Amino acid sequence: MHKMYNTSVCSSMFSPNALQSIMLVTRQQQYWIMSSCTLKNQRLRIGHRTKVPRNVNMEKLQHGYLFPEIQRHQLMHLEKYPHANVIDLGIGDTTEPLSTIVTSSMVDFVHGLSTEKGYKGYGPEQGEKALRKEIADTIYKDLGIKPSEVFVSDGAQCDISRLQLLMGPNLKIFVPDPSFPAYIDSSVIIGQAGEFVYETGKYKNIEYMTCGPQTNFFPDLHTASRADIIFFCSPNNPTGHAATRKQLEQLVDFAKENGSIIIFDSAYSAYITDDSPKSIFEISGAREVAIEVSSFSKFAGFTGVRLGWTVVPEELSYSNGFPVVHDFNRIMCTCFNGASNIAQAGGLACLSPEGLKAVQSHVDNYMDNARILVDALTSVGLKVYGGKNAPYAWVHFPGSNSWDVFAEILEKTHMITVPGSGFGPGGEEYIRISAFGQRDSIIEASERFQCLV
Amino acid sequence: MSITQNLTTSISSTSSAFLASPTFTPRYSCFTSFLIGIKIASFFCLLIKILIFFSGYCRSQVSLPVKSVSICKCVATPQEAETAYKTKVSRNANMGKLQAGYLFPEVARRRNGHLLTYPDAKIISLGIGDTTEPIPEVITSAMAKRSQALSTIEGYSGYGAEQGEKPLRSAIASTFYGDLGIEEDDIFVSDGAKCDISRLQIVFGSNVKMAVQDPSYPAYVDSSVIMGQTGPFQKPVQKFANIEYMRCNPENGFFPDLSSISRPDIIFFCSPNNPTGAAATREQLTHLVQYAKDNGSIIVYDSAYAMYISGDNPHSIFEIPGAKEVAIETSSFSKYAGFTGVRLGWTVVPKQLLFSDGFPVAKDFNRIVCTCFNGASNISQAGGLAFLSPEGLKAMRDVIGFYKENTSIIVDTFDSLGFKVYGGKSAPYVWVHFPGRNSWDVFSEILEKTHVVTTPGSGFGPGGEGFIRVSAFGHRENVLEACRRFKQLYK
């Protein structure tokens, strides 16, 4: 696997105010500060300044986005140990080549673009009709999702921001803690989140619901206060937990009682091995309270090809009765211009019977990786969660600082992981280990873990 | 079978999604009218249901020789609407400011309506700016190779750098900004200029004021409304409050009188211009850069049509000294490489561009690119790289030359009919003046009498009233046929 990361443009930013607050920051944040790169010379450049004020919401972001930060640590480590055989179990990046069923359909489509008959220009922003239908019929079989409710995109991370743009700044979100960083970051950027509170490591206007072993990795909704938007990812990144039917029923009831909208992230649903629900729409009543976001990235290895989708049911309405789907369509038409038609051709091939078999075999392969890692970690006495319904192992290091553990693992074993606190304060004491990788790397990794403890 | 629905009040396409040349495979498009008030909606629901029942009119996703047409369905029956569950989430007030009858869906709706009235009409679309000519093989073979490679262990790649693959960033910098001091890491590869415009708006946030040319590409204004930068729409003047509309017309050489506007934070400027086709001169752009410098504004310069320039007009804002401290440039492979469906573009944010507190704009843009985006498709990027090879650039010049010939044919046609014609020299758009006439009326007249789709100028802003935009993308025979029809109508 080769990556072509370019980190010469720094992904970290600090507001001038943060400089004063450095003394108050937690240990975890020190890792961000110490390791964050700056532009070659200085953070604030000398030269003509425009009179355009910096967006205050951008100032509220505490550090660079999590995954580029991890990459920078990796690069720094490689500078220190240029001959180290670094194994990357950090970012959840797929490694298995695509099946030729998928790539040959993309190749055919591409060749068609050089012909009069096969050339296509702008496609519908909502996605090619055939793909929307296939997603509705295959992924949401028997769940009553209509093709018109499916919006094809260039990926879930992009859709999350478009949903935030749609929802606007005057709403409050609820996130499980820990969670995929894009939910919180996009909320901050759009202006929903309020001020960051250093003492707690949380934003004032976001409802964080701890999800840990003590709560069965499900928020205690009895203690939750109302939020407009509830982000919920299942199977979960980073904890690997797949919510049970009962838990999702509770969630839908909670949303209904509070008039909230669930944004359900089902990007890892293909990894479910038991009978946990794969879609929020398996739950009765969900059509009136939920949006579902998903992706071909982890399901089909499309992390670089870029393809995903979002389902917005017709019934979902704002408080004034206005259908959410109409505004989402407006956003898709105004702020987006459709997923690449080549990627869509590939997506369609993935959803054919042969294509589904092929992608499932990759998913199974990653889950075998997960089992190997979980076994190795368990065998050295670590408490490991996840790894059954998701390609992530969530490992507990009680009493530890997760960035310290990340650094120790990296230093001692040359392996990249992800510190749990990068996913929120509820991730402190945990490390996320991803199961994507070639089998020989995974086996090597499992041996290195055994040396670690 | 489900029947699709859409609203003209809030759903719109600023792109060609709903318009296609007759050679395209049927596209998905659907509209419905969402009328204010459940009572009005229910009346129309009833009417439509009756029409549906008696005429066998309503079918979803019908494949017609030219296009698929979807028919409307009401959102709910009166009883259902009154008892239907509503969340307690307030609708984003900014979305509510967007106006009904937005340009491109309205154009498409009328086109579809026309097709229903004249099902055998050979409609020619010179409305949307959608490329029609096949992509040169040097480019598609590179994309095929990359696609193929994704099936191999050595060739598979997962997540790429969100800012774009290094070789592509480097090739863009050297091809387009060779001697202009723009470096590889100032370039951010994207899935297109339209998407970048919204990402830039997210960077800027809601507390800035923008200025746009009037007329202008609708995405600038719409994204500003969505971000919450504007006040409400003011019907008497057809403008949103808190946007500076800079009139561009024949009288001022399609360059705005900057002394007449109050200071904006952000100035959107497109050259060569969509829709007028005007390409700004070096003097004009020097004046613009100076204005931005004096007022501390940031120019967002849209150069998506730069390769269509005839003459020595600047291709990039960065040809103007000092521009790196005041400007961002956004561009696209769409109109150069026929990548309207493949999706690839880029934005240049120079390191020297700073917010008022000295913070580099590029750092915030990078953060947005990393958080709200995940990179352009790797296959598209392979195509972009091939496009920037000597062979690719030559092939591009041939295709652009083809569209420019189309443009000349259209210009000559309207010239010969005695119209005042603008643009068409440095852009694939012809801006035809119909003095004293309502542009929607002219649009309808042309559509009704010649079955040719154009775009009414007022859709690009009040400054477009009295004009029609004719786009020059199309197969030669369609362009020639359209011109024959224009001559017939206006002889």
Short mmCIF file of N, CA, C and O in Angstrom, two decimals, chain A residues 206-302:
data_model
loop_
_atom_site.label_atom_id
_atom_site.label_comp_id
_atom_site.label_asym_id
_atom_site.label_seq_id
_atom_site.Cartn_x
_atom_site.Cartn_y
_atom_site.Cartn_z
N ILE A 206 -22.42 20.84 22.96
CA ILE A 206 -22.59 19.49 22.42
C ILE A 206 -22.89 18.56 23.59
O ILE A 206 -22.25 18.64 24.64
N GLU A 207 -23.86 17.70 23.40
CA GLU A 207 -24.20 16.71 24.42
C GLU A 207 -23.33 15.47 24.16
O GLU A 207 -23.48 14.81 23.14
N TYR A 208 -22.43 15.19 25.09
CA TYR A 208 -21.55 14.02 24.95
C TYR A 208 -22.13 12.90 25.81
O TYR A 208 -22.33 13.10 27.02
N MET A 209 -22.39 11.76 25.24
CA MET A 209 -22.90 10.64 26.03
C MET A 209 -21.86 9.53 26.05
O MET A 209 -21.59 8.92 25.01
N THR A 210 -21.30 9.29 27.20
CA THR A 210 -20.24 8.30 27.32
C THR A 210 -20.74 6.92 26.94
O THR A 210 -21.81 6.49 27.38
N CYS A 211 -19.96 6.26 26.11
CA CYS A 211 -20.26 4.88 25.74
C CYS A 211 -19.06 4.02 26.09
O CYS A 211 -18.02 4.11 25.44
N GLY A 212 -19.21 3.24 27.12
CA GLY A 212 -18.10 2.40 27.54
C GLY A 212 -18.62 1.04 27.94
O GLY A 212 -19.83 0.77 27.83
N PRO A 213 -17.73 0.18 28.39
CA PRO A 213 -18.15 -1.17 28.76
C PRO A 213 -19.24 -1.15 29.83
O PRO A 213 -20.14 -1.99 29.81
N GLN A 214 -19.16 -0.15 30.72
CA GLN A 214 -20.11 -0.12 31.82
C GLN A 214 -21.52 0.19 31.36
O GLN A 214 -22.49 -0.07 32.05
N THR A 215 -21.64 0.78 30.18
CA THR A 215 -22.98 1.10 29.66
C THR A 215 -23.31 0.26 28.43
O THR A 215 -24.21 0.61 27.66
N ASN A 216 -22.58 -0.84 28.27
CA ASN A 216 -22.76 -1.68 27.06
C ASN A 216 -22.53 -0.90 25.78
O ASN A 216 -23.18 -1.16 24.77
N PHE A 217 -21.67 0.06 25.84
CA PHE A 217 -21.33 0.89 24.69
C PHE A 217 -22.55 1.55 24.06
O PHE A 217 -22.60 1.77 22.86
N PHE A 218 -23.52 1.86 24.91
CA PHE A 218 -24.71 2.54 24.44
C PHE A 218 -24.99 3.66 25.42
O PHE A 218 -24.82 3.50 26.62
N PRO A 219 -25.36 4.83 24.94
CA PRO A 219 -25.56 5.94 25.87
C PRO A 219 -26.73 5.68 26.82
O PRO A 219 -27.71 5.03 26.46
N ASP A 220 -26.58 6.21 28.03
CA ASP A 220 -27.66 6.11 29.00
C ASP A 220 -28.66 7.22 28.69
O ASP A 220 -28.52 8.36 29.15
N LEU A 221 -29.65 6.87 27.91
CA LEU A 221 -30.56 7.90 27.40
C LEU A 221 -31.42 8.52 28.50
O LEU A 221 -31.94 9.62 28.35
N HIS A 222 -31.55 7.82 29.62
CA HIS A 222 -32.35 8.38 30.71
C HIS A 222 -31.72 9.65 31.28
O HIS A 222 -32.40 10.50 31.82
N THR A 223 -30.40 9.74 31.13
CA THR A 223 -29.74 10.92 31.68
C THR A 223 -29.43 11.95 30.60
O THR A 223 -28.84 13.00 30.88
N ALA A 224 -29.83 11.65 29.39
CA ALA A 224 -29.48 12.55 28.29
C ALA A 224 -30.46 13.70 28.19
O ALA A 224 -31.66 13.52 28.39
N SER A 225 -29.95 14.88 27.90
CA SER A 225 -30.88 15.98 27.65
C SER A 225 -31.10 16.11 26.15
O SER A 225 -30.32 15.59 25.35
N ARG A 226 -32.14 16.82 25.77
CA ARG A 226 -32.55 16.86 24.39
C ARG A 226 -31.53 17.56 23.49
O ARG A 226 -30.99 18.61 23.83
N ALA A 227 -31.28 16.93 22.36
CA ALA A 227 -30.50 17.61 21.31
C ALA A 227 -31.31 17.52 20.03
O ALA A 227 -32.16 16.65 19.89
N ASP A 228 -31.05 18.43 19.10
CA ASP A 228 -31.78 18.40 17.84
C ASP A 228 -31.31 17.22 16.98
O ASP A 228 -32.11 16.51 16.38
N ILE A 229 -30.00 17.06 16.90
CA ILE A 229 -29.43 16.04 16.02
C ILE A 229 -28.66 15.03 16.86
O ILE A 229 -27.86 15.43 17.71
N ILE A 230 -28.93 13.77 16.64
CA ILE A 230 -28.21 12.71 17.36
C ILE A 230 -27.35 11.96 16.35
O ILE A 230 -27.87 11.30 15.44
N PHE A 231 -26.03 12.08 16.51
CA PHE A 231 -25.15 11.28 15.66
C PHE A 231 -25.00 9.91 16.30
O PHE A 231 -24.77 9.81 17.51
N PHE A 232 -25.12 8.89 15.49
CA PHE A 232 -24.96 7.54 16.04
C PHE A 232 -24.35 6.64 14.99
O PHE A 232 -24.87 6.55 13.87
N CYS A 233 -23.26 6.01 15.35
CA CYS A 233 -22.53 5.17 14.38
C CYS A 233 -22.58 3.71 14.85
O CYS A 233 -22.14 3.40 15.96
N SER A 234 -23.10 2.85 14.02
CA SER A 234 -23.15 1.44 14.39
C SER A 234 -23.06 0.58 13.14
O SER A 234 -23.84 0.79 12.21
N PRO A 235 -22.12 -0.38 13.09
CA PRO A 235 -21.10 -0.67 14.08
C PRO A 235 -20.22 0.56 14.32
O PRO A 235 -19.99 1.36 13.41
N ASN A 236 -19.75 0.67 15.55
CA ASN A 236 -19.15 1.93 15.95
C ASN A 236 -17.67 2.07 15.62
O ASN A 236 -16.88 1.13 15.77
N ASN A 237 -17.35 3.23 15.11
CA ASN A 237 -15.97 3.65 15.03
C ASN A 237 -15.81 4.65 16.16
O ASN A 237 -16.50 5.66 16.16
N PRO A 238 -14.98 4.42 17.14
CA PRO A 238 -13.87 3.48 17.23
C PRO A 238 -14.10 2.22 18.06
O PRO A 238 -13.25 1.34 18.05
N THR A 239 -15.24 2.13 18.78
CA THR A 239 -15.32 1.05 19.78
C THR A 239 -15.62 -0.32 19.18
O THR A 239 -15.46 -1.34 19.85
N GLY A 240 -16.11 -0.35 17.94
CA GLY A 240 -16.42 -1.62 17.31
C GLY A 240 -17.76 -2.21 17.72
O GLY A 240 -18.15 -3.26 17.23
N HIS A 241 -18.47 -1.53 18.61
CA HIS A 241 -19.74 -2.10 19.09
C HIS A 241 -20.86 -1.93 18.07
O HIS A 241 -21.04 -0.84 17.53
N ALA A 242 -21.59 -3.01 17.84
CA ALA A 242 -22.80 -2.92 17.01
C ALA A 242 -24.00 -2.88 17.93
O ALA A 242 -24.18 -3.78 18.75
N ALA A 243 -24.81 -1.84 17.78
CA ALA A 243 -25.98 -1.70 18.65
C ALA A 243 -26.96 -2.83 18.39
O ALA A 243 -27.14 -3.27 17.26
N THR A 244 -27.60 -3.28 19.47
CA THR A 244 -28.60 -4.34 19.33
C THR A 244 -29.91 -3.72 18.85
O THR A 244 -30.09 -2.50 18.86
N ARG A 245 -30.82 -4.59 18.45
CA ARG A 245 -32.12 -4.11 17.99
C ARG A 245 -32.80 -3.34 19.12
O ARG A 245 -33.37 -2.26 18.91
N LYS A 246 -32.69 -3.86 20.33
CA LYS A 246 -33.34 -3.21 21.47
C LYS A 246 -32.75 -1.82 21.69
O LYS A 246 -33.48 -0.87 21.94
N GLN A 247 -31.44 -1.73 21.58
CA GLN A 247 -30.81 -0.42 21.78
C GLN A 247 -31.28 0.57 20.72
O GLN A 247 -31.56 1.73 21.02
N LEU A 248 -31.36 0.12 19.49
CA LEU A 248 -31.78 1.04 18.43
C LEU A 248 -33.25 1.41 18.56
O LEU A 248 -33.64 2.53 18.23
N GLU A 249 -34.03 0.48 19.06
CA GLU A 249 -35.44 0.82 19.31
C GLU A 249 -35.52 1.91 20.37
O GLU A 249 -36.29 2.86 20.26
N GLN A 250 -34.70 1.78 21.40
CA GLN A 250 -34.65 2.82 22.44
C GLN A 250 -34.24 4.16 21.83
O GLN A 250 -34.77 5.21 22.18
N LEU A 251 -33.28 4.09 20.94
CA LEU A 251 -32.77 5.32 20.33
C LEU A 251 -33.85 6.00 19.49
O LEU A 251 -34.05 7.21 19.57
N VAL A 252 -34.56 5.20 18.72
CA VAL A 252 -35.64 5.75 17.88
C VAL A 252 -36.75 6.33 18.77
O VAL A 252 -37.25 7.42 18.51
N ASP A 253 -37.08 5.62 19.83
CA ASP A 253 -38.10 6.14 20.78
C ASP A 253 -37.63 7.46 21.38
O ASP A 253 -38.41 8.41 21.51
N PHE A 254 -36.36 7.48 21.78
CA PHE A 254 -35.80 8.69 22.39
C PHE A 254 -35.88 9.86 21.40
O PHE A 254 -36.27 10.98 21.75
N ALA A 255 -35.54 9.59 20.16
CA ALA A 255 -35.61 10.63 19.13
C ALA A 255 -37.04 11.10 18.95
O ALA A 255 -37.31 12.30 18.85
N LYS A 256 -37.96 10.14 18.94
CA LYS A 256 -39.37 10.49 18.73
C LYS A 256 -39.90 11.34 19.88
O LYS A 256 -40.55 12.35 19.68
N GLU A 257 -39.57 10.94 21.10
CA GLU A 257 -40.05 11.69 22.28
C GLU A 257 -39.51 13.11 22.27
O GLU A 257 -40.16 14.03 22.74
N ASN A 258 -38.29 13.25 21.81
CA ASN A 258 -37.65 14.56 21.87
C ASN A 258 -37.74 15.35 20.57
O ASN A 258 -37.22 16.45 20.47
N GLY A 259 -38.35 14.77 19.56
CA GLY A 259 -38.44 15.46 18.27
C GLY A 259 -37.08 15.66 17.62
O GLY A 259 -36.88 16.63 16.90
N SER A 260 -36.16 14.73 17.90
CA SER A 260 -34.81 14.87 17.36
C SER A 260 -34.67 14.12 16.04
O SER A 260 -35.50 13.29 15.70
N ILE A 261 -33.58 14.44 15.34
CA ILE A 261 -33.25 13.72 14.11
C ILE A 261 -31.98 12.92 14.36
O ILE A 261 -30.97 13.47 14.83
N ILE A 262 -32.04 11.62 14.06
CA ILE A 262 -30.85 10.77 14.19
C ILE A 262 -30.10 10.81 12.86
O ILE A 262 -30.72 10.67 11.80
N ILE A 263 -28.81 11.03 12.93
CA ILE A 263 -27.98 10.81 11.74
C ILE A 263 -27.21 9.53 12.02
O ILE A 263 -26.32 9.49 12.87
N PHE A 264 -27.63 8.47 11.35
CA PHE A 264 -27.13 7.13 11.62
C PHE A 264 -26.05 6.77 10.61
O PHE A 264 -26.29 6.76 9.40
N ASP A 265 -24.86 6.54 11.12
CA ASP A 265 -23.71 6.24 10.26
C ASP A 265 -23.54 4.73 10.20
O ASP A 265 -23.16 4.10 11.20
N SER A 266 -23.84 4.15 9.05
CA SER A 266 -23.79 2.69 8.92
C SER A 266 -22.65 2.25 8.01
O SER A 266 -22.74 1.23 7.33
N ALA A 267 -21.56 3.02 8.02
CA ALA A 267 -20.45 2.75 7.09
C ALA A 267 -19.84 1.36 7.26
O ALA A 267 -19.22 0.85 6.34
N TYR A 268 -19.99 0.78 8.46
CA TYR A 268 -19.38 -0.53 8.71
C TYR A 268 -20.40 -1.66 8.79
O TYR A 268 -20.08 -2.75 9.27
N SER A 269 -21.60 -1.43 8.30
CA SER A 269 -22.65 -2.44 8.50
C SER A 269 -22.31 -3.77 7.85
O SER A 269 -22.75 -4.82 8.31
N ALA A 270 -21.49 -3.74 6.79
CA ALA A 270 -21.13 -4.99 6.12
C ALA A 270 -20.28 -5.90 7.01
O ALA A 270 -20.12 -7.08 6.72
N TYR A 271 -19.73 -5.32 8.10
CA TYR A 271 -18.84 -6.08 8.97
C TYR A 271 -19.59 -6.83 10.08
O TYR A 271 -18.98 -7.55 10.86
N ILE A 272 -20.89 -6.62 10.14
CA ILE A 272 -21.66 -7.26 11.20
C ILE A 272 -21.69 -8.77 10.98
O ILE A 272 -21.98 -9.23 9.88
N THR A 273 -21.37 -9.52 12.03
CA THR A 273 -21.37 -10.97 11.92
C THR A 273 -22.51 -11.61 12.68
O THR A 273 -22.79 -12.79 12.49
N ASP A 274 -23.16 -10.86 13.58
CA ASP A 274 -24.31 -11.45 14.28
C ASP A 274 -25.58 -10.83 13.72
O ASP A 274 -25.57 -10.32 12.60
N ASP A 275 -26.67 -10.88 14.49
CA ASP A 275 -27.92 -10.39 13.91
C ASP A 275 -28.25 -8.95 14.31
O ASP A 275 -29.41 -8.55 14.31
N SER A 276 -27.22 -8.19 14.64
CA SER A 276 -27.46 -6.77 14.94
C SER A 276 -27.99 -6.08 13.68
O SER A 276 -27.59 -6.44 12.57
N PRO A 277 -28.86 -5.11 13.85
CA PRO A 277 -29.40 -4.43 12.66
C PRO A 277 -28.31 -3.76 11.83
O PRO A 277 -27.35 -3.22 12.38
N LYS A 278 -28.49 -3.82 10.53
CA LYS A 278 -27.52 -3.22 9.62
C LYS A 278 -27.95 -1.82 9.20
O LYS A 278 -27.16 -1.07 8.62
N SER A 279 -29.19 -1.48 9.44
CA SER A 279 -29.67 -0.16 9.04
C SER A 279 -30.64 0.33 10.10
O SER A 279 -31.38 -0.47 10.69
N ILE A 280 -30.66 1.61 10.35
CA ILE A 280 -31.62 2.17 11.30
C ILE A 280 -33.04 1.94 10.81
O ILE A 280 -33.99 1.86 11.60
N PHE A 281 -33.18 1.77 9.49
CA PHE A 281 -34.53 1.63 8.94
C PHE A 281 -35.11 0.24 9.18
O PHE A 281 -36.26 -0.02 8.79
N GLU A 282 -34.31 -0.64 9.83
CA GLU A 282 -34.89 -1.90 10.28
C GLU A 282 -35.79 -1.67 11.49
O GLU A 282 -36.55 -2.55 11.88
N ILE A 283 -35.65 -0.50 12.10
CA ILE A 283 -36.42 -0.19 13.30
C ILE A 283 -37.70 0.54 12.89
O ILE A 283 -37.65 1.55 12.16
N SER A 284 -38.79 0.06 13.38
CA SER A 284 -40.08 0.67 13.05
C SER A 284 -40.13 2.10 13.57
O SER A 284 -39.72 2.38 14.69
N GLY A 285 -40.59 2.99 12.72
CA GLY A 285 -40.69 4.40 13.11
C GLY A 285 -39.48 5.23 12.75
O GLY A 285 -39.49 6.45 12.84
N ALA A 286 -38.42 4.54 12.30
CA ALA A 286 -37.18 5.28 12.02
C ALA A 286 -37.31 6.23 10.85
O ALA A 286 -36.63 7.25 10.78
N ARG A 287 -38.19 5.93 9.93
CA ARG A 287 -38.33 6.79 8.75
C ARG A 287 -38.72 8.21 9.11
O ARG A 287 -38.50 9.15 8.37
N GLU A 288 -39.35 8.36 10.27
CA GLU A 288 -39.81 9.70 10.65
C GLU A 288 -38.78 10.46 11.46
O GLU A 288 -38.99 11.64 11.77
N VAL A 289 -37.70 9.78 11.84
CA VAL A 289 -36.73 10.43 12.73
C VAL A 289 -35.29 10.30 12.27
O VAL A 289 -34.42 10.88 12.91
N ALA A 290 -35.02 9.55 11.22
CA ALA A 290 -33.62 9.27 10.93
C ALA A 290 -33.18 9.50 9.50
O ALA A 290 -33.95 9.34 8.54
N ILE A 291 -31.93 9.89 9.38
CA ILE A 291 -31.18 9.94 8.13
C ILE A 291 -30.10 8.89 8.27
O ILE A 291 -29.57 8.70 9.37
N GLU A 292 -29.77 8.20 7.20
CA GLU A 292 -28.68 7.23 7.29
C GLU A 292 -27.59 7.58 6.29
O GLU A 292 -27.88 7.87 5.12
N VAL A 293 -26.35 7.58 6.77
CA VAL A 293 -25.20 7.89 5.93
C VAL A 293 -24.37 6.62 5.81
O VAL A 293 -24.17 5.92 6.79
N SER A 294 -23.91 6.33 4.61
CA SER A 294 -23.06 5.16 4.46
C SER A 294 -22.05 5.35 3.34
O SER A 294 -21.99 6.42 2.74
N SER A 295 -21.28 4.33 3.10
CA SER A 295 -20.12 4.54 2.24
C SER A 295 -19.67 3.25 1.58
O SER A 295 -19.83 2.16 2.15
N PHE A 296 -19.09 3.37 0.41
CA PHE A 296 -18.45 2.24 -0.24
C PHE A 296 -16.99 2.08 0.22
O PHE A 296 -16.33 1.12 -0.15
N SER A 297 -16.52 3.01 1.05
CA SER A 297 -15.09 3.00 1.41
C SER A 297 -14.68 1.69 2.06
O SER A 297 -13.81 0.98 1.55
N LYS A 298 -15.28 1.40 3.22
CA LYS A 298 -14.84 0.24 4.00
C LYS A 298 -15.53 -1.03 3.52
O LYS A 298 -15.09 -2.13 3.80
N PHE A 299 -16.61 -0.86 2.85
CA PHE A 299 -17.42 -1.96 2.36
C PHE A 299 -16.80 -2.51 1.08
O PHE A 299 -16.73 -3.71 0.86
N ALA A 300 -16.31 -1.62 0.21
CA ALA A 300 -15.85 -2.04 -1.10
C ALA A 300 -14.42 -1.61 -1.41
O ALA A 300 -13.98 -1.76 -2.54
N GLY A 301 -13.70 -1.07 -0.45
CA GLY A 301 -12.32 -0.65 -0.69
C GLY A 301 -12.22 0.63 -1.50
O GLY A 301 -11.20 0.88 -2.15
N PHE A 302 -13.26 1.45 -1.43
CA PHE A 302 -13.31 2.66 -2.26
C PHE A 302 -12.77 3.89 -1.55
O PHE A 302 -13.17 5.01 -1.88
#
